[in-house]
mmCIF file of C-alpha atoms in Angstrom:
data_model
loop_
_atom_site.group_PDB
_atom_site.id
_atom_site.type_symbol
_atom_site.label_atom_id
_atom_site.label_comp_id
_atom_site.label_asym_id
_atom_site.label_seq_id
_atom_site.Cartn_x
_atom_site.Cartn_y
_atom_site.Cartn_z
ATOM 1 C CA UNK A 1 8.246 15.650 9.624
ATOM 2 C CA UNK A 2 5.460 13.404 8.128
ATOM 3 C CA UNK A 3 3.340 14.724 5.146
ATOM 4 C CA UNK A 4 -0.055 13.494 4.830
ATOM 5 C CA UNK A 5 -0.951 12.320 1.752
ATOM 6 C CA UNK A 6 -3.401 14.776 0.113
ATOM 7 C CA UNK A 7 -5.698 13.403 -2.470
ATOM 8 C CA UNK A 8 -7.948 10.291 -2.528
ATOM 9 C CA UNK A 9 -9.015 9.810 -6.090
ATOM 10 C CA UNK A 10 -11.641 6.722 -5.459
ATOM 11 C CA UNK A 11 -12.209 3.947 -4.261
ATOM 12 C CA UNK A 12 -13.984 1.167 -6.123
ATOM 13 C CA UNK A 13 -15.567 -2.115 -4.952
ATOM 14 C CA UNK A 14 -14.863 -5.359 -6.633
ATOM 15 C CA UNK A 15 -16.035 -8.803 -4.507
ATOM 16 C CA UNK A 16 -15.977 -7.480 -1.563
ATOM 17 C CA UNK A 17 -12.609 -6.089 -2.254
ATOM 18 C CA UNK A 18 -11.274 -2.268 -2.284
ATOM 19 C CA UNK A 19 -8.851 -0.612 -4.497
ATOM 20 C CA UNK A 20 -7.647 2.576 -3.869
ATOM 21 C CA UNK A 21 -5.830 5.011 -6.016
ATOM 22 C CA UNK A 22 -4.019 8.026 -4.633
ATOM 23 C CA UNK A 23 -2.516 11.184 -5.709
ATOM 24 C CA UNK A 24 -0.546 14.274 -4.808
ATOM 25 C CA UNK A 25 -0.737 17.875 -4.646
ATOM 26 C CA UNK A 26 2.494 19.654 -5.605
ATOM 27 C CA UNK A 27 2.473 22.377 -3.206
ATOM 28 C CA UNK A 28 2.072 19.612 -0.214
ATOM 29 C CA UNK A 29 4.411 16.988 -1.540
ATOM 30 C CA UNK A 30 7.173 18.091 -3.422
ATOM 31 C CA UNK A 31 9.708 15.271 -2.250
ATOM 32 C CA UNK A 32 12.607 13.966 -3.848
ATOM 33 C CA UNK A 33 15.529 11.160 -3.202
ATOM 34 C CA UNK A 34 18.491 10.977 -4.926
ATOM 35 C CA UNK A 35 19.020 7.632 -6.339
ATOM 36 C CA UNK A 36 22.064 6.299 -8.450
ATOM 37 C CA UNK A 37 21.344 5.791 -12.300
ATOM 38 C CA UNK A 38 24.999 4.713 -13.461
ATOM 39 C CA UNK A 39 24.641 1.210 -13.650
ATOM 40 C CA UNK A 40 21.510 2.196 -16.053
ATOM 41 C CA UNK A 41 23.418 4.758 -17.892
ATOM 42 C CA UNK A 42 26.449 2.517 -18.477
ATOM 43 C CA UNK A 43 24.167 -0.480 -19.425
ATOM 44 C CA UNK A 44 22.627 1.347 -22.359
ATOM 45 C CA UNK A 45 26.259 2.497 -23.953
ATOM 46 C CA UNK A 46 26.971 6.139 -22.144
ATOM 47 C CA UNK A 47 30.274 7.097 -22.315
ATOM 48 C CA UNK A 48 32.225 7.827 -19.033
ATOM 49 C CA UNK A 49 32.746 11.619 -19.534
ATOM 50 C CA UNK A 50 28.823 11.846 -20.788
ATOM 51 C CA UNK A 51 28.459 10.248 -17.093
ATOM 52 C CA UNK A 52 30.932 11.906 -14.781
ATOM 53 C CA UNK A 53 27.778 14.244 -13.804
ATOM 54 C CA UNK A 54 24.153 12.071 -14.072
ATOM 55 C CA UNK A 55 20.879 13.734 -14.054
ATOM 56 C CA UNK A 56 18.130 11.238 -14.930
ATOM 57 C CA UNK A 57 14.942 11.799 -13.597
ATOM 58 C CA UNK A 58 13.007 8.551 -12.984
ATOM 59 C CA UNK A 59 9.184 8.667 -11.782
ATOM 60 C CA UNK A 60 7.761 6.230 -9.356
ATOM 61 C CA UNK A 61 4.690 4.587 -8.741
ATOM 62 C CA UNK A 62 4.147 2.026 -5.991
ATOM 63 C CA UNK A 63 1.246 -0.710 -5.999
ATOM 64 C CA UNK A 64 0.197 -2.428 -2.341
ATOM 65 C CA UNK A 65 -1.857 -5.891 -2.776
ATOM 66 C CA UNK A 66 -3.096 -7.375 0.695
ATOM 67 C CA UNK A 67 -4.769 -10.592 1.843
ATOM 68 C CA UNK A 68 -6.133 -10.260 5.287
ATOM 69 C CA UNK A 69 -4.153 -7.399 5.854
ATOM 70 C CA UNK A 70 -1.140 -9.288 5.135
ATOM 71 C CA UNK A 71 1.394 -7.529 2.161
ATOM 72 C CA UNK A 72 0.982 -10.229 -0.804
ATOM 73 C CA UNK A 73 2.994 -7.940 -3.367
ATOM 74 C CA UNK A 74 4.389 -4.650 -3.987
ATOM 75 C CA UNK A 75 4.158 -3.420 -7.336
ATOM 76 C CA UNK A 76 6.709 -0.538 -8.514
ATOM 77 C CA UNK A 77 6.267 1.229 -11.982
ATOM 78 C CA UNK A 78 9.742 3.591 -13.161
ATOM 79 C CA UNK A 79 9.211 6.022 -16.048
ATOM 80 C CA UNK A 80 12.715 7.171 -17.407
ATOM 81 C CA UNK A 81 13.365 10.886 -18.637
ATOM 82 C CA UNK A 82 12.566 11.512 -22.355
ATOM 83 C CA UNK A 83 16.721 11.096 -22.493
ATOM 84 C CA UNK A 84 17.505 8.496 -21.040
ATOM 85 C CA UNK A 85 14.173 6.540 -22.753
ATOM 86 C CA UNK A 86 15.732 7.261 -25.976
ATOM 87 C CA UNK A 87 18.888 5.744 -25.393
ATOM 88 C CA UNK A 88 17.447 2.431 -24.292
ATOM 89 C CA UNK A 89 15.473 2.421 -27.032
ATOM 90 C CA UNK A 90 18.133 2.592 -29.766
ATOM 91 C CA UNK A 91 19.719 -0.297 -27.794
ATOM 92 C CA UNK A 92 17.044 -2.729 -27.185
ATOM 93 C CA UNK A 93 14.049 -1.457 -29.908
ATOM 94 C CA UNK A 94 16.268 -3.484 -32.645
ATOM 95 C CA UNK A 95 13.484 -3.617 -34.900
ATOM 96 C CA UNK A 96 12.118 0.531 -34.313
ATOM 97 C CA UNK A 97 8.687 -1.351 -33.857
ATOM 98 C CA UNK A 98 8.022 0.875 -30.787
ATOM 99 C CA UNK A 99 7.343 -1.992 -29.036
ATOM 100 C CA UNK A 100 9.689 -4.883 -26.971
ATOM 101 C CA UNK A 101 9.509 -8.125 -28.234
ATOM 102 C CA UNK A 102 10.056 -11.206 -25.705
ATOM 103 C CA UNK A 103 13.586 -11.115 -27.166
ATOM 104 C CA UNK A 104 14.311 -7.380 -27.086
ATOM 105 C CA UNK A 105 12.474 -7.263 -23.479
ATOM 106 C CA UNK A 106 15.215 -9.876 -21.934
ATOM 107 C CA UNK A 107 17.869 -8.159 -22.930
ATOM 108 C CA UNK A 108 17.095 -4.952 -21.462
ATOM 109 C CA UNK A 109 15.885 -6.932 -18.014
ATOM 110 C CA UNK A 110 19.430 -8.457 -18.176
ATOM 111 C CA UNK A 111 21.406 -5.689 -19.105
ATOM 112 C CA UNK A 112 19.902 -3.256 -17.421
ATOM 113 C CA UNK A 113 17.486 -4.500 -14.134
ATOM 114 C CA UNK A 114 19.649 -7.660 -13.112
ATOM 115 C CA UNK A 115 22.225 -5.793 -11.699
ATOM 116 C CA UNK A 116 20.220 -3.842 -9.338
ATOM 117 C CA UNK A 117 19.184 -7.068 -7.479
ATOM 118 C CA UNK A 118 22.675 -6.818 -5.554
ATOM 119 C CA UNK A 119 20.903 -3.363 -3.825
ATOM 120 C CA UNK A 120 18.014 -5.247 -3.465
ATOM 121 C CA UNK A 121 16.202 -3.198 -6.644
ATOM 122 C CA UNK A 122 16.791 -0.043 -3.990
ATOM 123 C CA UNK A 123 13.304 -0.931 -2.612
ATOM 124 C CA UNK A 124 13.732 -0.995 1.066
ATOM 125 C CA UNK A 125 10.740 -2.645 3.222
ATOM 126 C CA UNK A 126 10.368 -1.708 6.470
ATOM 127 C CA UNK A 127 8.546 -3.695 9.229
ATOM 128 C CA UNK A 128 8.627 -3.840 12.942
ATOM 129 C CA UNK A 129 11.487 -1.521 12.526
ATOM 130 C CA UNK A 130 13.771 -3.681 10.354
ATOM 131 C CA UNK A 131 14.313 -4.121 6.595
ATOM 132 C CA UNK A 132 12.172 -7.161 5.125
ATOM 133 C CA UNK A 133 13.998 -9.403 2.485
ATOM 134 C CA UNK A 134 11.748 -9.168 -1.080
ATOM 135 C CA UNK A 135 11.569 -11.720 -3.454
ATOM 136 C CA UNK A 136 11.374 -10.210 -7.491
ATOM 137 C CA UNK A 137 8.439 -11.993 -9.261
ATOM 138 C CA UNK A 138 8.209 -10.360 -13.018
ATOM 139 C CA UNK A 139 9.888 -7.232 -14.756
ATOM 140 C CA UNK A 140 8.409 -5.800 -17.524
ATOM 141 C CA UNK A 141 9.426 -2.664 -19.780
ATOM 142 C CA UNK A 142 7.278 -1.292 -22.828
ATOM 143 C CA UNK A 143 6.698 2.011 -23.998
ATOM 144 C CA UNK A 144 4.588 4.867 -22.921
ATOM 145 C CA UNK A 145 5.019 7.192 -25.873
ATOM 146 C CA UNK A 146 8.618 8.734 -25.732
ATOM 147 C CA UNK A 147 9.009 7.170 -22.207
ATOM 148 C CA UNK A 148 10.818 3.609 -21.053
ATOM 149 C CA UNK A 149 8.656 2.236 -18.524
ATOM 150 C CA UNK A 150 9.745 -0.690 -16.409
ATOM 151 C CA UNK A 151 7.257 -2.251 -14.317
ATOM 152 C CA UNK A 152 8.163 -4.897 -11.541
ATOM 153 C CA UNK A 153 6.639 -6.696 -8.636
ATOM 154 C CA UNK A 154 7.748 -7.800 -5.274
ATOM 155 C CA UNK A 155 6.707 -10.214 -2.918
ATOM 156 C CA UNK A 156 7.596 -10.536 1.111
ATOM 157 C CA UNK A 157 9.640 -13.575 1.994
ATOM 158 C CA UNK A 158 8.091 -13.425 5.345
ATOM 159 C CA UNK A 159 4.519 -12.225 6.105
ATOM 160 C CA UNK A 160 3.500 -8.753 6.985
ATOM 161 C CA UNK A 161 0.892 -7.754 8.552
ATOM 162 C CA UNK A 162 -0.160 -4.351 8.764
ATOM 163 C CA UNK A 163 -2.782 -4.101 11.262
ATOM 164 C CA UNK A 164 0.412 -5.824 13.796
ATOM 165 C CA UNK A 165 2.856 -3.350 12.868
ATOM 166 C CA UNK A 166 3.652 -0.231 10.413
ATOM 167 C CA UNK A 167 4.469 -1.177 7.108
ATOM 168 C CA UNK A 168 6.852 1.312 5.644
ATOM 169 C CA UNK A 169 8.783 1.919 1.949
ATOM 170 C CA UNK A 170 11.118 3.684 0.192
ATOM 171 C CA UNK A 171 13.190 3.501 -3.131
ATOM 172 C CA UNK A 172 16.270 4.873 -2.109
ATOM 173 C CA UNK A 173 20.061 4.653 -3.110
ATOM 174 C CA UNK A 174 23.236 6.760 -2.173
ATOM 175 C CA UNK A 175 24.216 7.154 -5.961
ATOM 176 C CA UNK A 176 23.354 9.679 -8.233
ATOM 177 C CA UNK A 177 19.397 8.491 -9.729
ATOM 178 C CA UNK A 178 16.808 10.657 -9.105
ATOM 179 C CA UNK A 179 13.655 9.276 -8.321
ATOM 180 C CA UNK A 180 10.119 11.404 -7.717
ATOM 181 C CA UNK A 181 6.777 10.007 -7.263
ATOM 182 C CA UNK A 182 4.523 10.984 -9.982
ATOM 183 C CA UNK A 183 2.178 13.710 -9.353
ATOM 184 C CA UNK A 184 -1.295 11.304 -10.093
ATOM 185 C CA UNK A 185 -2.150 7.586 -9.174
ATOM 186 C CA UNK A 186 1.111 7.102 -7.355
ATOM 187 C CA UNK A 187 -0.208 4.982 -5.038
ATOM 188 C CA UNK A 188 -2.563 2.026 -6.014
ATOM 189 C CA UNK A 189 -3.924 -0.265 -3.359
ATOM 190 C CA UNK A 190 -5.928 -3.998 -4.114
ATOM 191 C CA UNK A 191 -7.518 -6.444 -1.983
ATOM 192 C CA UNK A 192 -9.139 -6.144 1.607
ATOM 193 C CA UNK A 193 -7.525 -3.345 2.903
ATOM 194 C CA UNK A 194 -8.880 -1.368 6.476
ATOM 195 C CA UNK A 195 -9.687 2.234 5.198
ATOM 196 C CA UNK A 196 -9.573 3.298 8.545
ATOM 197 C CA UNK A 197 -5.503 3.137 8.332
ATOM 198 C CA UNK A 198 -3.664 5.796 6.724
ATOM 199 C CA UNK A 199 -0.813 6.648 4.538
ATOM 200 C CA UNK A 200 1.512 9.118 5.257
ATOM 201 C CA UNK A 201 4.397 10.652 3.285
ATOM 202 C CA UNK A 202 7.301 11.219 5.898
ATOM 203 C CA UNK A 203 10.971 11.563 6.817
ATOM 204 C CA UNK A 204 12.153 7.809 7.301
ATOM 205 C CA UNK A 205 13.689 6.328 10.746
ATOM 206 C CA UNK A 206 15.360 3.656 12.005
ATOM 207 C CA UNK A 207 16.843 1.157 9.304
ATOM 208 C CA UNK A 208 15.327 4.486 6.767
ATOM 209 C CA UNK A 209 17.072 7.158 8.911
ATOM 210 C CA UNK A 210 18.297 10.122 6.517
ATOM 211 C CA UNK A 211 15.744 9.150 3.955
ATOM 212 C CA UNK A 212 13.820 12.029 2.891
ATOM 213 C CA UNK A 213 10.623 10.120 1.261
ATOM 214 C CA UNK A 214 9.139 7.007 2.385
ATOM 215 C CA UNK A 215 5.538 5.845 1.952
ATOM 216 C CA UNK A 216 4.260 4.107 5.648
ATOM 217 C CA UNK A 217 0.848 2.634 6.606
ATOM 218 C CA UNK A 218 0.013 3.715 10.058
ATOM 219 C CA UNK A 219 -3.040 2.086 12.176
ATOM 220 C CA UNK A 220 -4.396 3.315 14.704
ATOM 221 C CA UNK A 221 -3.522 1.657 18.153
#
């Protein structure tokens, strides 16, 4: 069942360019995936027992850049429970400045956000109905107030266009994380974009089959 997104927030015009920002409604879309946060948990100095049962809530937003209607970079933003935040921060805040330094910043990238590249960051890319390889450009955590936010970026090894085919995402893992996508500006989109194609929130398919929440850009034939 797809589940059109419900809110366009606006749309502003730089050189000729769009971006877009979207948001949600949460009696339309209230959808959740369950996504493993162990490797997280056990990186910032949980104990086993404390971890036998995880409940981290992580918040997601996603950022589409395009060229031509060609995918240049996808842009995720995660934004850790209060709980978890704090943890990390004892660990890798060394000097309680409330900030990361360039120092304290590559350690938690190591520790914590290198290991996720063997499940591919748990960003799966869908086009012409199979997964796209994605190439990490930057990470970058800092703080928003008692939050960790880590903010990364993606770029398609191959090119994908999606005016040719549907272009279609999801952060998804068979572990215990649980991911949401925040209630406002979810969804950012930069560069020439067709307005005239939409974004849906939907049960995924194919390679996504038994994914509850994905993020596709439909055009119309």
């Amino acid at each position: 069942m797809s589940r059109e997104m419900s809110i366009h927030l606006g749309t502003r015009r730089q050189e000729g360019n769009f971006e877009m920002i979207f948001s949600r409604t949460r009696n339309k879309l209230c959808v959740r995936a369950q996504i493993s946060l162990i490797g997280l948990a056990i990186a910032v100095g949980f104990a086993p027992a404390v971890m036998a049962h995880p409940d981290y809530w992580v918040t997601v937003k996603y950022q589409f850049s395009f060229s031509e209607n060609v995918l240049t970079e996808l842009g995720l933003e995660w934004k850790f429970d209060v709980f978890y935040s704090s943890q990390a921060f004892n660990r890798y805040d060394l000097d309680r400045d409330g900030a990361f330094s360039d120092e304290e910043a590559d350690a938690l990238r190591v520790a914590i956000f290198e290991p996720f590249a063997e499940d591919d960051f748990f960003v799966k890319v869908v086009s012409g109905e199979a997964l796209q390889p994605m190439t990490l450009r930057s990470v970058v955590p800092s703080k928003d107030g008692d939050h960790l936010v880590i903010a990364f970026a993606l770029s398609p090894e191959n090119p994908l266009n999606y005016r040719e085919m549907p272009l279609v995402v999801a952060t998804h893992d068979e572990g215990a994380y649980d991911f949401t996508l925040s209630e406002t500006d979810f969804l950012k989109v930069q560069g020439t974009y067709d307005p005239t194609c939409r974004f849906r929130i939907e049960d995924g398919t194919g390679p996504l089959n038994g994914i509850s929440q994905t993020v596709a850009l439909l055009c119309a034939e």
